PDB file of C-alpha atoms in Angstrom:
ATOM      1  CA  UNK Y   1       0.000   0.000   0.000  1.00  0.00           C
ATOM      2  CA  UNK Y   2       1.340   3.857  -1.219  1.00  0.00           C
ATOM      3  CA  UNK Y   3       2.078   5.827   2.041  1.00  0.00           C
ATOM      4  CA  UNK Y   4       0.309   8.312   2.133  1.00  0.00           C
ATOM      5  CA  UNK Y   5       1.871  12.300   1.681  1.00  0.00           C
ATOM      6  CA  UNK Y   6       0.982  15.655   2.131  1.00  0.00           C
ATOM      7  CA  UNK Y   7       0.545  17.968  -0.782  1.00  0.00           C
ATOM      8  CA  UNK Y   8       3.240  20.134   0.522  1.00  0.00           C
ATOM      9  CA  UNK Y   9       6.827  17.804   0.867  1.00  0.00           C
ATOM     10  CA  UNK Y  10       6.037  15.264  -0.563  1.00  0.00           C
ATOM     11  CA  UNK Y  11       7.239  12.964   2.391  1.00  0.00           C
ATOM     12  CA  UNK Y  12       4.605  10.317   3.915  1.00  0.00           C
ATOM     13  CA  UNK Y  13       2.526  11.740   6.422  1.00  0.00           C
ATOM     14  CA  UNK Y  14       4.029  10.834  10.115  1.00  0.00           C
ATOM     15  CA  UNK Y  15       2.444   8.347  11.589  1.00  0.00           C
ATOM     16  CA  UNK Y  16       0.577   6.761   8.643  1.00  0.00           C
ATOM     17  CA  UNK Y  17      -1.251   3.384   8.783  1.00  0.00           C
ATOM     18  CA  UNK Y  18      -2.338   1.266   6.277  1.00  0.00           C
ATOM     19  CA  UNK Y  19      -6.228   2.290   4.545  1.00  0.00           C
ATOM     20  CA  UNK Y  20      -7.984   2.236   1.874  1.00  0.00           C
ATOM     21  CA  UNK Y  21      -7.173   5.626   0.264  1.00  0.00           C
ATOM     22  CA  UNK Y  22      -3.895   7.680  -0.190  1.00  0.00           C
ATOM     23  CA  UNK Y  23      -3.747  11.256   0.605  1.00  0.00           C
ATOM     24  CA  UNK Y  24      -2.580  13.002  -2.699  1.00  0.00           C
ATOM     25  CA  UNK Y  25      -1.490  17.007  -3.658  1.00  0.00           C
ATOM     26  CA  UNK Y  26      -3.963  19.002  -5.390  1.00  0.00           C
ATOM     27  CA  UNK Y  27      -2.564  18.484  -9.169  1.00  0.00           C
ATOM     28  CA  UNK Y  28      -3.323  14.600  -8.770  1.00  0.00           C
ATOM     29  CA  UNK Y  29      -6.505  15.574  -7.252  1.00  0.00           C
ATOM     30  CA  UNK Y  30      -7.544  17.813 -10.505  1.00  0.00           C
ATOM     31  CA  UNK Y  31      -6.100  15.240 -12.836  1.00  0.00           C
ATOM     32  CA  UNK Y  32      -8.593  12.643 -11.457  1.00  0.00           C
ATOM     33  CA  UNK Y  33     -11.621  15.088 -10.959  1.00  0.00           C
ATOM     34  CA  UNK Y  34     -11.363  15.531 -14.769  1.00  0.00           C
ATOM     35  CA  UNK Y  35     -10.718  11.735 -15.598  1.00  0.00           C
ATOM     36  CA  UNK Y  36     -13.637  11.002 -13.688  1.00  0.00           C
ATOM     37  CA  UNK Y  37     -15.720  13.952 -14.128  1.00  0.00           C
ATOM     38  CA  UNK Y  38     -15.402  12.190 -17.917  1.00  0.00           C
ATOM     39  CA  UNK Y  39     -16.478   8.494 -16.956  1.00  0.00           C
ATOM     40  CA  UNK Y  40     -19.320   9.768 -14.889  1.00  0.00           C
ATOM     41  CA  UNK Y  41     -20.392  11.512 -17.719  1.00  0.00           C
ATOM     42  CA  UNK Y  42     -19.771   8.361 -20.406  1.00  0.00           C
ATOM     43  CA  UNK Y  43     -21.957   5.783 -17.479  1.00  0.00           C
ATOM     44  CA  UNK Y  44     -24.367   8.945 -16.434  1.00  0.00           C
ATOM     45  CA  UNK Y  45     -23.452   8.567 -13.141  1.00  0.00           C
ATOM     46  CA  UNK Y  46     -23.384  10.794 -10.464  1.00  0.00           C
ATOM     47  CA  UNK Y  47     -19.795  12.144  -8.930  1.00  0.00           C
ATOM     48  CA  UNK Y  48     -19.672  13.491  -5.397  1.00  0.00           C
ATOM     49  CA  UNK Y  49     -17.278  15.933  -3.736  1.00  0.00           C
ATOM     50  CA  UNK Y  50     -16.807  16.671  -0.161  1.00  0.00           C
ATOM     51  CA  UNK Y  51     -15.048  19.674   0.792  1.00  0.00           C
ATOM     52  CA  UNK Y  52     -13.690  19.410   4.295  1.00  0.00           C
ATOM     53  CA  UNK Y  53     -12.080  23.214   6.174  1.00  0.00           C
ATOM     54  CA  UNK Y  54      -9.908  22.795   9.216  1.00  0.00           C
ATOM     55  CA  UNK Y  55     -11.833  24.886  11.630  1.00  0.00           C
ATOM     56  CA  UNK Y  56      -9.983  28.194  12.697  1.00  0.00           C
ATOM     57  CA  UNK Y  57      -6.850  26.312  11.644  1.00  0.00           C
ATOM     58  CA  UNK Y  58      -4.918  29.710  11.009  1.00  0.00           C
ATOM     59  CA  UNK Y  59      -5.909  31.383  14.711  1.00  0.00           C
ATOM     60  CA  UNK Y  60      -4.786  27.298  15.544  1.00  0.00           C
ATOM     61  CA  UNK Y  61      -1.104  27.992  13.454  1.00  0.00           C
ATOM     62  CA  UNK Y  62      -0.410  31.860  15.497  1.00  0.00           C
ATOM     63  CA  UNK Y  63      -0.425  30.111  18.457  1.00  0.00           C
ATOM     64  CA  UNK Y  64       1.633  26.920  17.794  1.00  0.00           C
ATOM     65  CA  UNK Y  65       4.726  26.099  15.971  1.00  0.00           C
ATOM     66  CA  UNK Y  66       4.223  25.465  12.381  1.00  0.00           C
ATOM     67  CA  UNK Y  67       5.724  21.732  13.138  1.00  0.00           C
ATOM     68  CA  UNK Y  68       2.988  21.022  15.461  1.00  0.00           C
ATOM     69  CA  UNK Y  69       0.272  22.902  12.946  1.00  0.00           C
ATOM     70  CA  UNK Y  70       1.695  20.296   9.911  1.00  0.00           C
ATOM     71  CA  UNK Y  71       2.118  17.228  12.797  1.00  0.00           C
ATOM     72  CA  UNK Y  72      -2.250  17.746  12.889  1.00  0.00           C
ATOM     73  CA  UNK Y  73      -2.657  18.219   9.603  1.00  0.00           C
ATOM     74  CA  UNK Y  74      -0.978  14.928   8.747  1.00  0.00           C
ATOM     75  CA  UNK Y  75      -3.174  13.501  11.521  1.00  0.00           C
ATOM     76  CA  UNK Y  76      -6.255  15.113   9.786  1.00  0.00           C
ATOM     77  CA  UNK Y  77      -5.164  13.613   6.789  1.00  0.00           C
ATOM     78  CA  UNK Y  78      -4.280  10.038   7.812  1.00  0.00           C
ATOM     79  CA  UNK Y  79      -8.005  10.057   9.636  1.00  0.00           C
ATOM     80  CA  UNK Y  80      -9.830  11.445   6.170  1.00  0.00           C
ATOM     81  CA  UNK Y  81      -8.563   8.146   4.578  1.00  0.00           C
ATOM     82  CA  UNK Y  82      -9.329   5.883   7.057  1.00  0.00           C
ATOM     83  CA  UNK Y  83     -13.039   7.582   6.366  1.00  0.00           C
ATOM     84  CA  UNK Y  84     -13.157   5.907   2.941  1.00  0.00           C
ATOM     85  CA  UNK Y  85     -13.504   1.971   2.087  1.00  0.00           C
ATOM     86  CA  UNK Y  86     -13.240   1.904  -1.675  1.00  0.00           C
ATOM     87  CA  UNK Y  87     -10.509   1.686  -4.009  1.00  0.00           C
ATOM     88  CA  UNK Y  88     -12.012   4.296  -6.428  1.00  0.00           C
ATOM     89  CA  UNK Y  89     -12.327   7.049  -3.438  1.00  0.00           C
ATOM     90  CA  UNK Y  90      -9.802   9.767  -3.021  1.00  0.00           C
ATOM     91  CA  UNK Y  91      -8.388  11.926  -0.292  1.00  0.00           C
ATOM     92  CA  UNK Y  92      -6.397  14.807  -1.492  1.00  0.00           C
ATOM     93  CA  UNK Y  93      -4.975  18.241   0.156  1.00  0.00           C
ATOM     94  CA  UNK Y  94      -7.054  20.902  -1.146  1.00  0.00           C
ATOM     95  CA  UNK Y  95      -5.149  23.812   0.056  1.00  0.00           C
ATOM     96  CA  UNK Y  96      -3.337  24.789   2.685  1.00  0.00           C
ATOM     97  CA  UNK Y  97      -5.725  23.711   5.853  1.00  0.00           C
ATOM     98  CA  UNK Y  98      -8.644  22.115   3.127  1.00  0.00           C
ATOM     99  CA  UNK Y  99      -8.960  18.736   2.087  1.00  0.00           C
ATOM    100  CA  UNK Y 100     -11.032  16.971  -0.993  1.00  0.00           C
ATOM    101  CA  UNK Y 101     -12.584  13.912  -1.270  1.00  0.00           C
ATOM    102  CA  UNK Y 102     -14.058  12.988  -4.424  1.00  0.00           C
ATOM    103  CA  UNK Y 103     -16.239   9.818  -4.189  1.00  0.00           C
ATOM    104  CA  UNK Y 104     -17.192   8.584  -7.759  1.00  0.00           C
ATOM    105  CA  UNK Y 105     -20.637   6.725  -8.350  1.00  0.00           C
ATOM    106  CA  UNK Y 106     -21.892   8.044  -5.029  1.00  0.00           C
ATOM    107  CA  UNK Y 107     -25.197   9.899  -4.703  1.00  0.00           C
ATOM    108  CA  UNK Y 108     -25.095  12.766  -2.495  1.00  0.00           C
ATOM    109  CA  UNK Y 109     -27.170  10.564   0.562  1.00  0.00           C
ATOM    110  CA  UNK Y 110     -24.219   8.378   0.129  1.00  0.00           C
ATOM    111  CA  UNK Y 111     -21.754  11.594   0.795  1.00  0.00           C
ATOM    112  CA  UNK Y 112     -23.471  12.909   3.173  1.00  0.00           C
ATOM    113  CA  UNK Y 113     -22.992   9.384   5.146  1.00  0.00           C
ATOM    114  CA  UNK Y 114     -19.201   9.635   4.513  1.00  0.00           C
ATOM    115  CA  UNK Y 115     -19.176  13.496   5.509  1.00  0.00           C
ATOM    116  CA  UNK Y 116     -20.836  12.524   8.827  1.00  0.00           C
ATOM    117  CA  UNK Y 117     -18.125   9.839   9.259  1.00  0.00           C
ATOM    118  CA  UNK Y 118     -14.895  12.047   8.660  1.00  0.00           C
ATOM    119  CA  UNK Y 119     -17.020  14.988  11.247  1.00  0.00           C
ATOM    120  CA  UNK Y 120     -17.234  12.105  13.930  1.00  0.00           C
ATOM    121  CA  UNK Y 121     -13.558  10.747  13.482  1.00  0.00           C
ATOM    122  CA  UNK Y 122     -12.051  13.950  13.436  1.00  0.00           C
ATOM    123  CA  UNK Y 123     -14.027  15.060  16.188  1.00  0.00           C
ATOM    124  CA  UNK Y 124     -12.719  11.451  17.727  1.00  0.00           C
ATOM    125  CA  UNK Y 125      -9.579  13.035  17.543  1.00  0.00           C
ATOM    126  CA  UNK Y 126     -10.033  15.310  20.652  1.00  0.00           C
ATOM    127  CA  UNK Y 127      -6.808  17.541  19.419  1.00  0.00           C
ATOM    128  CA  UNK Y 128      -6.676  20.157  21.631  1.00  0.00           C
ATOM    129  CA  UNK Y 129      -7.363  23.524  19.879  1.00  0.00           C
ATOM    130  CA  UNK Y 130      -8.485  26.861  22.324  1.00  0.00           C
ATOM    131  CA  UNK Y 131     -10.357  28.426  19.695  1.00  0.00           C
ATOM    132  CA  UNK Y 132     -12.020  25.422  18.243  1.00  0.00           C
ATOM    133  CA  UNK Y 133     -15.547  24.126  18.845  1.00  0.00           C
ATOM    134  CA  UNK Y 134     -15.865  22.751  22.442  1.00  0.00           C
ATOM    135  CA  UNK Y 135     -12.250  23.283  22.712  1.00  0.00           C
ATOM    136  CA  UNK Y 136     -11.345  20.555  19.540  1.00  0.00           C
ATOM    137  CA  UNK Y 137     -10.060  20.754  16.315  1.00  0.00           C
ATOM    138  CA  UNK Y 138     -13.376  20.721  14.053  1.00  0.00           C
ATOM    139  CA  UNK Y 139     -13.955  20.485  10.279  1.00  0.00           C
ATOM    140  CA  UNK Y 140     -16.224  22.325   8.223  1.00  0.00           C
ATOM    141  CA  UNK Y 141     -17.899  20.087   5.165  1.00  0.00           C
ATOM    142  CA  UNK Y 142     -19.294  21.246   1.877  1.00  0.00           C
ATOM    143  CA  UNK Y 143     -21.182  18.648   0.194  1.00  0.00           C
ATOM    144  CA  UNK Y 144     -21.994  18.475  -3.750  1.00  0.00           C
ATOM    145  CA  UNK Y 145     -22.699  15.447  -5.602  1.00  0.00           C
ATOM    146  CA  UNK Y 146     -23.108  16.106  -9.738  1.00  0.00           C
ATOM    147  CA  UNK Y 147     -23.935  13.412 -12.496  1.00  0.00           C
ATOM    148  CA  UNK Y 148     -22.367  15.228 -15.682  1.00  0.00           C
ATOM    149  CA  UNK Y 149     -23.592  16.547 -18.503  1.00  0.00           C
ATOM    150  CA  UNK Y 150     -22.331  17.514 -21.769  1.00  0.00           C
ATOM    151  CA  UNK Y 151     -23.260  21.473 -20.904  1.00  0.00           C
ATOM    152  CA  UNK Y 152     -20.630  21.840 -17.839  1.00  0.00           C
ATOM    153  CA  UNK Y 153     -17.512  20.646 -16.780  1.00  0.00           C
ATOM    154  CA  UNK Y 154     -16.171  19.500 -13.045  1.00  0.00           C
ATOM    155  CA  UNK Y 155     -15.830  23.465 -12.119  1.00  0.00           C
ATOM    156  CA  UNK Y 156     -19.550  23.028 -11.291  1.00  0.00           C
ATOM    157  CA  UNK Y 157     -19.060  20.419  -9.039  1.00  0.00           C
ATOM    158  CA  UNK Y 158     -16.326  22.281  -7.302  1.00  0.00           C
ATOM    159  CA  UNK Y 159     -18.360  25.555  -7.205  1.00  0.00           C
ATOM    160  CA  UNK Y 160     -21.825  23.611  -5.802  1.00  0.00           C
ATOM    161  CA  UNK Y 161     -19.436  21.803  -2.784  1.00  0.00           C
ATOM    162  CA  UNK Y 162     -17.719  25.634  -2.108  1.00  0.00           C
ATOM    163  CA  UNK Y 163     -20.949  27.166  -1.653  1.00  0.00           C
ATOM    164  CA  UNK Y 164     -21.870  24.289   0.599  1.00  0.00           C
ATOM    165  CA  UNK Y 165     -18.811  24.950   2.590  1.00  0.00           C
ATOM    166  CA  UNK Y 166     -18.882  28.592   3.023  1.00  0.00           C
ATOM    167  CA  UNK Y 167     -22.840  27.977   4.307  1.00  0.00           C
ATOM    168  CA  UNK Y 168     -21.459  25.094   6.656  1.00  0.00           C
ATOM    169  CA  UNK Y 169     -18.703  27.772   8.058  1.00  0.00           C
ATOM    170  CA  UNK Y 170     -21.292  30.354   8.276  1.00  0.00           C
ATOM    171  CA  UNK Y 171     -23.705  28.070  10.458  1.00  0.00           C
ATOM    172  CA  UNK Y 172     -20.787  28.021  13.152  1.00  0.00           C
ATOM    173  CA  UNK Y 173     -18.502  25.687  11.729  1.00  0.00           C
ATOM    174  CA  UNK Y 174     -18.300  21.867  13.312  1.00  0.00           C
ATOM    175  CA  UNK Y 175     -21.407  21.355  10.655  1.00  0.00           C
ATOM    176  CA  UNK Y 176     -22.025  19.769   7.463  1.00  0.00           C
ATOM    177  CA  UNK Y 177     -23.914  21.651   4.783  1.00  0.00           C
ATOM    178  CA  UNK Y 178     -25.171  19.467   1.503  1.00  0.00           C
ATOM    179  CA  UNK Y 179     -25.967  20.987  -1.803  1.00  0.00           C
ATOM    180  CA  UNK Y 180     -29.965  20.658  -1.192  1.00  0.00           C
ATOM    181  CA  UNK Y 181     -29.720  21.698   2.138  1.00  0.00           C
ATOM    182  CA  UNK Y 182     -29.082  24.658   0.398  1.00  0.00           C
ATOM    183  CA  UNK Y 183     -32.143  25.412  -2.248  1.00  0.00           C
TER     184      UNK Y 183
END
């Protein structure tokens, strides 16, 4: 099994076990958003996309060394891919404190069943973090799930699970918001 690596060094993530999924850097994670953003569309099935934020991550960096800020995020990450079971599911480091995880052939109930588990095992965590939720690091998660079309490309996808995110971080982060939670 690959270890599994931050998007940053490139080095496996400390502390990594043996899953189902491998943590990859954003350009792998947009290579395979468009490769399968094309087989959903050829098998008209749907794609889904959680967007997971770090809770207050950078008020959580000021106040600790940036070893001990990249030590969590490497725990984050190691726990987002215990979160997934199949081979076709990835876990990739969205940005600096986001991660991705783009489940193909999954309706959004489906999703939203994997965005509750990552919420609950992160939570499971218990890292310390003062300006967290209940005194935790929490994650924020933007759900979207898409089955393409000929009219857009995987942008929409990406777009629908941002908006979901920024409505989950409005709501007081620690919360999961899902595309039709949103109409």
């Amino acid at each position: 099994m690959p270890a599994k690596t931050p998007a940053k060094s490139g080095q496996p993530v400390a502390g990594a076990q043996a899953s189902s999924a491998e943590v990859v850097n954003r350009a792998a994670f947009d290579g395979r958003l468009a490769q399968e953003w094309d087989r959903a569309q050829r098998a008209a099935e749907p794609l889904s996309l959680l967007l997971i934020d770090v809770d207050h991550f950078r008020a959580y960096a000021d106040t600790h060394t940036a070893t001990l800020s990249e030590e969590r995020l490497n725990r984050i990450a190691t726990t987002l891919a215990r979160a997934v079971f199949r081979p076709a599911d990835m876990v990739a480091r969205y940005d600096d404190d986001e991660f991705a995880i783009l489940l193909p052939a999954v309706h959004e109930v489906g999703a939203r069943v994997v965005a509750a588990r990552v919420r609950l095992l992160v939570n499971a965590l218990a890292m310390p973090h003062s300006g967290g939720e209940g005194g935790i690091v929490t994650v924020s998660i933007g759900v979207a799930a898409f089955t393409p079309t000929g009219e857009t490309g995987p942008e929409a996808l990406v777009e629908l699970c941002e908006g979901a995110l920024e409505q989950a971080k409005r709501m007081g982060r620690d919360s999961i918001v899902s595309q039709d939670w949103m109409a």
